[in-house]
Amino acid sequence: MPRANERTHAPNIGVLDSGVGGLSVLREIHRLLPDFPTLYIADQAHLPYGPRPVEELFGYVEAMTRFLVDEGAVMVVLACHSASAASLQPLRDQYPHIPFVGMEPAVKPAAEATRTGVVGVLTTKATAEGALYGRVLARYATDVKVITQVAPGLVTLAEEGARAVDEAERIIRHYVEPLREAGADQIVLACTHFPFLADSIRAVAGDGTYR
Ligand code: DGL
């Protein structure tokens, strides 16, 4: 018989993001591990994460991690590039018994696949300025040109649903066209909100590889 206040939660994979973006990661977890319980938390009170400083983001992500661990998480997925940029390493240091999975912009496969030698990256300010992205570029993008486009308007579009937003097409065009004009044939969606916009981006910007 459990005592009052005793946690009875089953082991689960905890997944966090600033909003709905991490659901694009959660659906992959469900596809790979359909029977494993998951717990998803979205910090919509502080959305968007992208424009916020690293120290501030770490505070929010640490609080959500503590909640998930208290609720039985045996692994925590930072389903957010901005949160990963700010928190992945400090959280690994702070919770050595919990494995953390973070997001890394898909520059490596894009750099390997490009035929034009130009890779576009759509992302947030926090990710673009984070040390993690710097390391990814230094490691995988030495032979290609990478154009980094910070696209906060796309986070709002994804959160609200592109079809529900007037001028969605203009907003997408504003961010994606400069990448196309610069010759990018690979566009990296380095924010977990953006896969939900892939069809809309393709409709505006044409075929190409979005990853
Ligand atoms: N989904 C997030 C990311 O991958 C955060 C976007 C935001 O809140 O600005 O970066």
Tab-separated table of C-alpha atoms and ligand atoms in Angstrom:
chain	number	residue	atom	x	y	z
A	1	MET	CA	0.000	0.000	0.000
A	2	PRO	CA	1.681	3.293	-1.044
A	3	ARG	CA	2.074	5.917	1.680
A	4	ALA	CA	0.751	9.459	1.158
A	5	ASN	CA	3.062	11.496	-1.131
A	6	GLU	CA	4.870	8.374	-2.267
A	7	ARG	CA	5.486	8.369	-6.021
A	8	THR	CA	3.928	5.442	-7.788
A	9	HIS	CA	4.717	6.460	-11.366
A	10	ALA	CA	5.907	3.838	-13.767
A	11	PRO	CA	9.307	4.318	-15.366
A	12	ASN	CA	8.927	6.591	-18.379
A	13	ILE	CA	10.850	8.638	-20.907
A	14	GLY	CA	10.473	12.321	-20.087
A	15	VAL	CA	10.301	14.694	-23.040
A	16	LEU	CA	10.402	18.490	-22.829
A	17	ASP	CA	10.164	21.546	-25.065
A	18	SER	CA	9.024	25.154	-24.926
A	19	GLY	CA	5.812	24.237	-26.756
A	20	VAL	CA	4.410	21.872	-29.372
A	21	GLY	CA	7.711	21.459	-31.248
A	22	GLY	CA	8.894	18.538	-29.164
A	23	LEU	CA	5.841	16.566	-30.296
A	24	SER	CA	7.730	16.074	-33.578
A	25	VAL	CA	10.324	14.182	-31.504
A	26	LEU	CA	7.741	12.430	-29.340
A	27	ARG	CA	6.061	10.900	-32.413
A	28	GLU	CA	9.427	9.346	-33.401
A	29	ILE	CA	9.884	7.955	-29.873
A	30	HIS	CA	6.401	6.413	-30.100
A	31	ARG	CA	7.240	4.958	-33.504
A	32	LEU	CA	10.461	3.349	-32.215
A	33	LEU	CA	9.224	2.351	-28.734
A	34	PRO	CA	5.435	2.049	-29.043
A	35	ASP	CA	4.996	0.354	-25.666
A	36	PHE	CA	7.268	2.522	-23.529
A	37	PRO	CA	5.428	5.138	-21.423
A	38	THR	CA	6.340	8.758	-22.092
A	39	LEU	CA	5.645	11.996	-20.269
A	40	TYR	CA	5.669	15.257	-22.241
A	41	ILE	CA	5.968	18.736	-20.771
A	42	ALA	CA	5.745	22.020	-22.694
A	43	ASP	CA	6.812	25.284	-21.060
A	44	GLN	CA	4.362	27.457	-22.977
A	45	ALA	CA	4.454	30.046	-20.175
A	46	HIS	CA	7.979	30.956	-21.344
A	47	LEU	CA	7.653	30.334	-25.083
A	48	PRO	CA	9.516	31.284	-27.210
A	49	TYR	CA	12.834	30.018	-25.900
A	50	GLY	CA	14.863	31.143	-28.914
A	51	PRO	CA	15.387	34.817	-27.989
A	52	ARG	CA	16.176	34.152	-24.306
A	53	PRO	CA	19.656	34.096	-22.752
A	54	VAL	CA	21.270	30.754	-21.940
A	55	GLU	CA	21.194	31.251	-18.135
A	56	GLU	CA	17.474	31.962	-18.189
A	57	LEU	CA	16.760	28.909	-20.360
A	58	PHE	CA	18.799	26.686	-18.081
A	59	GLY	CA	16.594	27.665	-15.123
A	60	TYR	CA	13.403	26.654	-16.977
A	61	VAL	CA	14.844	23.451	-18.375
A	62	GLU	CA	16.312	22.427	-15.023
A	63	ALA	CA	12.913	22.922	-13.327
A	64	MET	CA	11.166	20.774	-15.952
A	65	THR	CA	13.852	18.112	-15.654
A	66	ARG	CA	13.384	17.964	-11.887
A	67	PHE	CA	9.639	17.523	-12.410
A	68	LEU	CA	10.145	14.740	-14.958
A	69	VAL	CA	12.663	12.904	-12.753
A	70	ASP	CA	10.273	13.165	-9.774
A	71	GLU	CA	7.584	11.682	-12.013
A	72	GLY	CA	9.695	8.615	-12.758
A	73	ALA	CA	11.645	9.551	-15.890
A	74	VAL	CA	14.483	7.102	-16.490
A	75	MET	CA	15.697	9.172	-19.448
A	76	VAL	CA	15.091	12.798	-20.388
A	77	VAL	CA	14.876	13.984	-23.993
A	78	LEU	CA	15.475	17.694	-24.542
A	79	ALA	CA	13.227	17.808	-27.613
A	80	CYS	CA	14.292	21.378	-28.268
A	81	HIS	CA	17.441	22.654	-29.947
A	82	SER	CA	17.446	25.866	-27.898
A	83	ALA	CA	17.161	23.934	-24.611
A	84	SER	CA	19.899	21.537	-25.726
A	85	ALA	CA	22.210	24.425	-26.555
A	86	ALA	CA	21.713	25.863	-23.086
A	87	SER	CA	21.392	22.849	-20.858
A	88	LEU	CA	22.581	19.517	-22.194
A	89	GLN	CA	26.015	19.419	-20.615
A	90	PRO	CA	25.114	21.061	-17.271
A	91	LEU	CA	22.196	18.633	-16.844
A	92	ARG	CA	24.411	15.641	-17.594
A	93	ASP	CA	26.782	16.885	-14.900
A	94	GLN	CA	23.958	17.522	-12.436
A	95	TYR	CA	22.072	14.220	-12.948
A	96	PRO	CA	24.809	11.669	-13.693
A	97	HIS	CA	22.386	8.731	-13.215
A	98	ILE	CA	19.949	9.962	-15.907
A	99	PRO	CA	20.765	9.662	-19.609
A	100	PHE	CA	19.937	12.871	-21.500
A	101	VAL	CA	19.258	13.007	-25.226
A	102	GLY	CA	19.610	16.401	-26.894
A	103	MET	CA	19.003	17.810	-30.355
A	104	GLU	CA	21.879	18.495	-32.739
A	105	PRO	CA	21.235	20.394	-36.000
A	106	ALA	CA	21.445	17.919	-38.911
A	107	VAL	CA	24.409	19.667	-40.529
A	108	LYS	CA	26.411	16.449	-40.965
A	109	PRO	CA	23.979	14.655	-43.342
A	110	ALA	CA	23.210	17.940	-45.124
A	111	ALA	CA	26.919	18.644	-45.715
A	112	GLU	CA	27.399	15.114	-47.049
A	113	ALA	CA	24.411	15.326	-49.402
A	114	THR	CA	24.647	18.850	-50.828
A	115	ARG	CA	25.377	19.100	-54.547
A	116	THR	CA	25.610	22.882	-54.623
A	117	GLY	CA	27.968	23.106	-51.649
A	118	VAL	CA	25.522	25.387	-49.860
A	119	VAL	CA	23.521	24.348	-46.793
A	120	GLY	CA	20.837	26.545	-45.240
A	121	VAL	CA	20.009	26.251	-41.556
A	122	LEU	CA	16.720	27.564	-40.150
A	123	THR	CA	16.993	27.933	-36.415
A	124	THR	CA	16.604	30.067	-33.291
A	125	LYS	CA	18.941	32.685	-31.849
A	126	ALA	CA	19.737	30.515	-28.802
A	127	THR	CA	20.773	27.610	-31.021
A	128	ALA	CA	22.690	29.753	-33.520
A	129	GLU	CA	24.717	31.402	-30.771
A	130	GLY	CA	25.229	28.274	-28.663
A	131	ALA	CA	28.500	26.419	-28.319
A	132	LEU	CA	26.909	23.155	-29.496
A	133	TYR	CA	26.136	24.581	-32.954
A	134	GLY	CA	29.644	26.049	-33.169
A	135	ARG	CA	31.095	22.596	-32.543
A	136	VAL	CA	28.814	20.983	-35.138
A	137	LEU	CA	29.882	23.513	-37.786
A	138	ALA	CA	33.576	23.128	-36.945
A	139	ARG	CA	33.287	19.373	-37.168
A	140	TYR	CA	31.065	18.776	-40.184
A	141	ALA	CA	30.887	21.923	-42.290
A	142	THR	CA	34.473	22.673	-43.172
A	143	ASP	CA	33.992	21.991	-46.917
A	144	VAL	CA	30.599	23.586	-47.448
A	145	LYS	CA	29.098	27.018	-47.092
A	146	VAL	CA	26.514	27.202	-44.307
A	147	ILE	CA	23.994	30.024	-44.172
A	148	THR	CA	22.331	30.319	-40.785
A	149	GLN	CA	18.910	31.949	-40.770
A	150	VAL	CA	17.393	32.781	-37.371
A	151	ALA	CA	13.637	32.439	-37.887
A	152	PRO	CA	11.598	33.324	-34.784
A	153	GLY	CA	8.474	33.934	-36.885
A	154	LEU	CA	8.416	30.262	-37.837
A	155	VAL	CA	8.168	29.196	-34.174
A	156	THR	CA	5.004	31.296	-33.824
A	157	LEU	CA	3.642	29.884	-37.080
A	158	ALA	CA	4.204	26.301	-35.963
A	159	GLU	CA	2.744	26.961	-32.536
A	160	GLU	CA	-0.413	28.499	-34.008
A	161	GLY	CA	-0.689	26.194	-37.012
A	162	ALA	CA	0.483	27.668	-40.317
A	163	ARG	CA	-2.913	27.231	-41.936
A	164	ALA	CA	-4.556	29.358	-39.259
A	165	VAL	CA	-2.185	32.307	-39.681
A	166	ASP	CA	-2.748	35.070	-42.237
A	167	GLU	CA	0.370	35.788	-44.237
A	168	ALA	CA	1.945	32.418	-43.397
A	169	GLU	CA	3.250	32.236	-46.951
A	170	ARG	CA	4.885	35.674	-46.749
A	171	ILE	CA	6.510	34.803	-43.422
A	172	ILE	CA	7.925	31.516	-44.728
A	173	ARG	CA	9.132	33.191	-47.920
A	174	HIS	CA	10.901	35.887	-45.892
A	175	TYR	CA	13.072	33.303	-44.131
A	176	VAL	CA	13.525	30.638	-46.766
A	177	GLU	CA	13.977	32.610	-49.991
A	178	PRO	CA	17.404	34.074	-49.080
A	179	LEU	CA	18.655	30.509	-48.496
A	180	ARG	CA	17.336	29.383	-51.865
A	181	GLU	CA	18.755	32.433	-53.634
A	182	ALA	CA	22.161	31.680	-52.107
A	183	GLY	CA	22.001	28.237	-53.720
A	184	ALA	CA	21.129	26.057	-50.724
A	185	ASP	CA	19.822	22.668	-51.863
A	186	GLN	CA	19.686	21.302	-48.310
A	187	ILE	CA	17.742	23.054	-45.602
A	188	VAL	CA	18.285	21.978	-42.026
A	189	LEU	CA	15.273	22.442	-39.739
A	190	ALA	CA	17.223	23.149	-36.546
A	191	CYS	CA	14.238	23.772	-34.326
A	192	THR	CA	11.838	21.013	-33.368
A	193	HIS	CA	8.851	23.225	-34.224
A	194	PHE	CA	9.824	23.357	-37.893
A	195	PRO	CA	9.063	19.791	-39.043
A	196	PHE	CA	5.395	20.726	-38.595
A	197	LEU	CA	5.950	23.399	-41.269
A	198	ALA	CA	7.809	21.182	-43.726
A	199	ASP	CA	4.833	20.858	-46.102
A	200	SER	CA	4.134	24.590	-45.997
A	201	ILE	CA	7.815	25.416	-46.544
A	202	ARG	CA	7.965	22.986	-49.463
A	203	ALA	CA	4.851	24.575	-50.990
A	204	VAL	CA	6.444	28.029	-50.810
A	205	ALA	CA	10.095	27.263	-51.446
A	206	GLY	CA	9.847	24.250	-53.706
A	207	ASP	CA	11.345	20.811	-53.538
A	208	GLY	CA	14.686	20.255	-51.988
A	209	THR	CA	15.788	18.355	-48.963
A	210	TYR	CA	14.482	19.528	-45.613
A	211	ARG	CA	15.980	17.689	-42.666
B	1	DGL	N1	11.376	23.951	-30.251
B	1	DGL	C1	12.442	24.770	-29.870
B	1	DGL	C2	13.763	24.521	-30.524
B	1	DGL	O1	13.961	23.446	-31.046
B	1	DGL	C3	12.199	26.107	-29.268
B	1	DGL	C4	11.652	27.175	-30.124
B	1	DGL	C5	11.379	28.395	-29.280
B	1	DGL	O2	10.692	28.250	-28.271
B	1	DGL	O3	11.869	29.482	-29.646
B	1	DGL	O4	14.657	25.331	-30.500
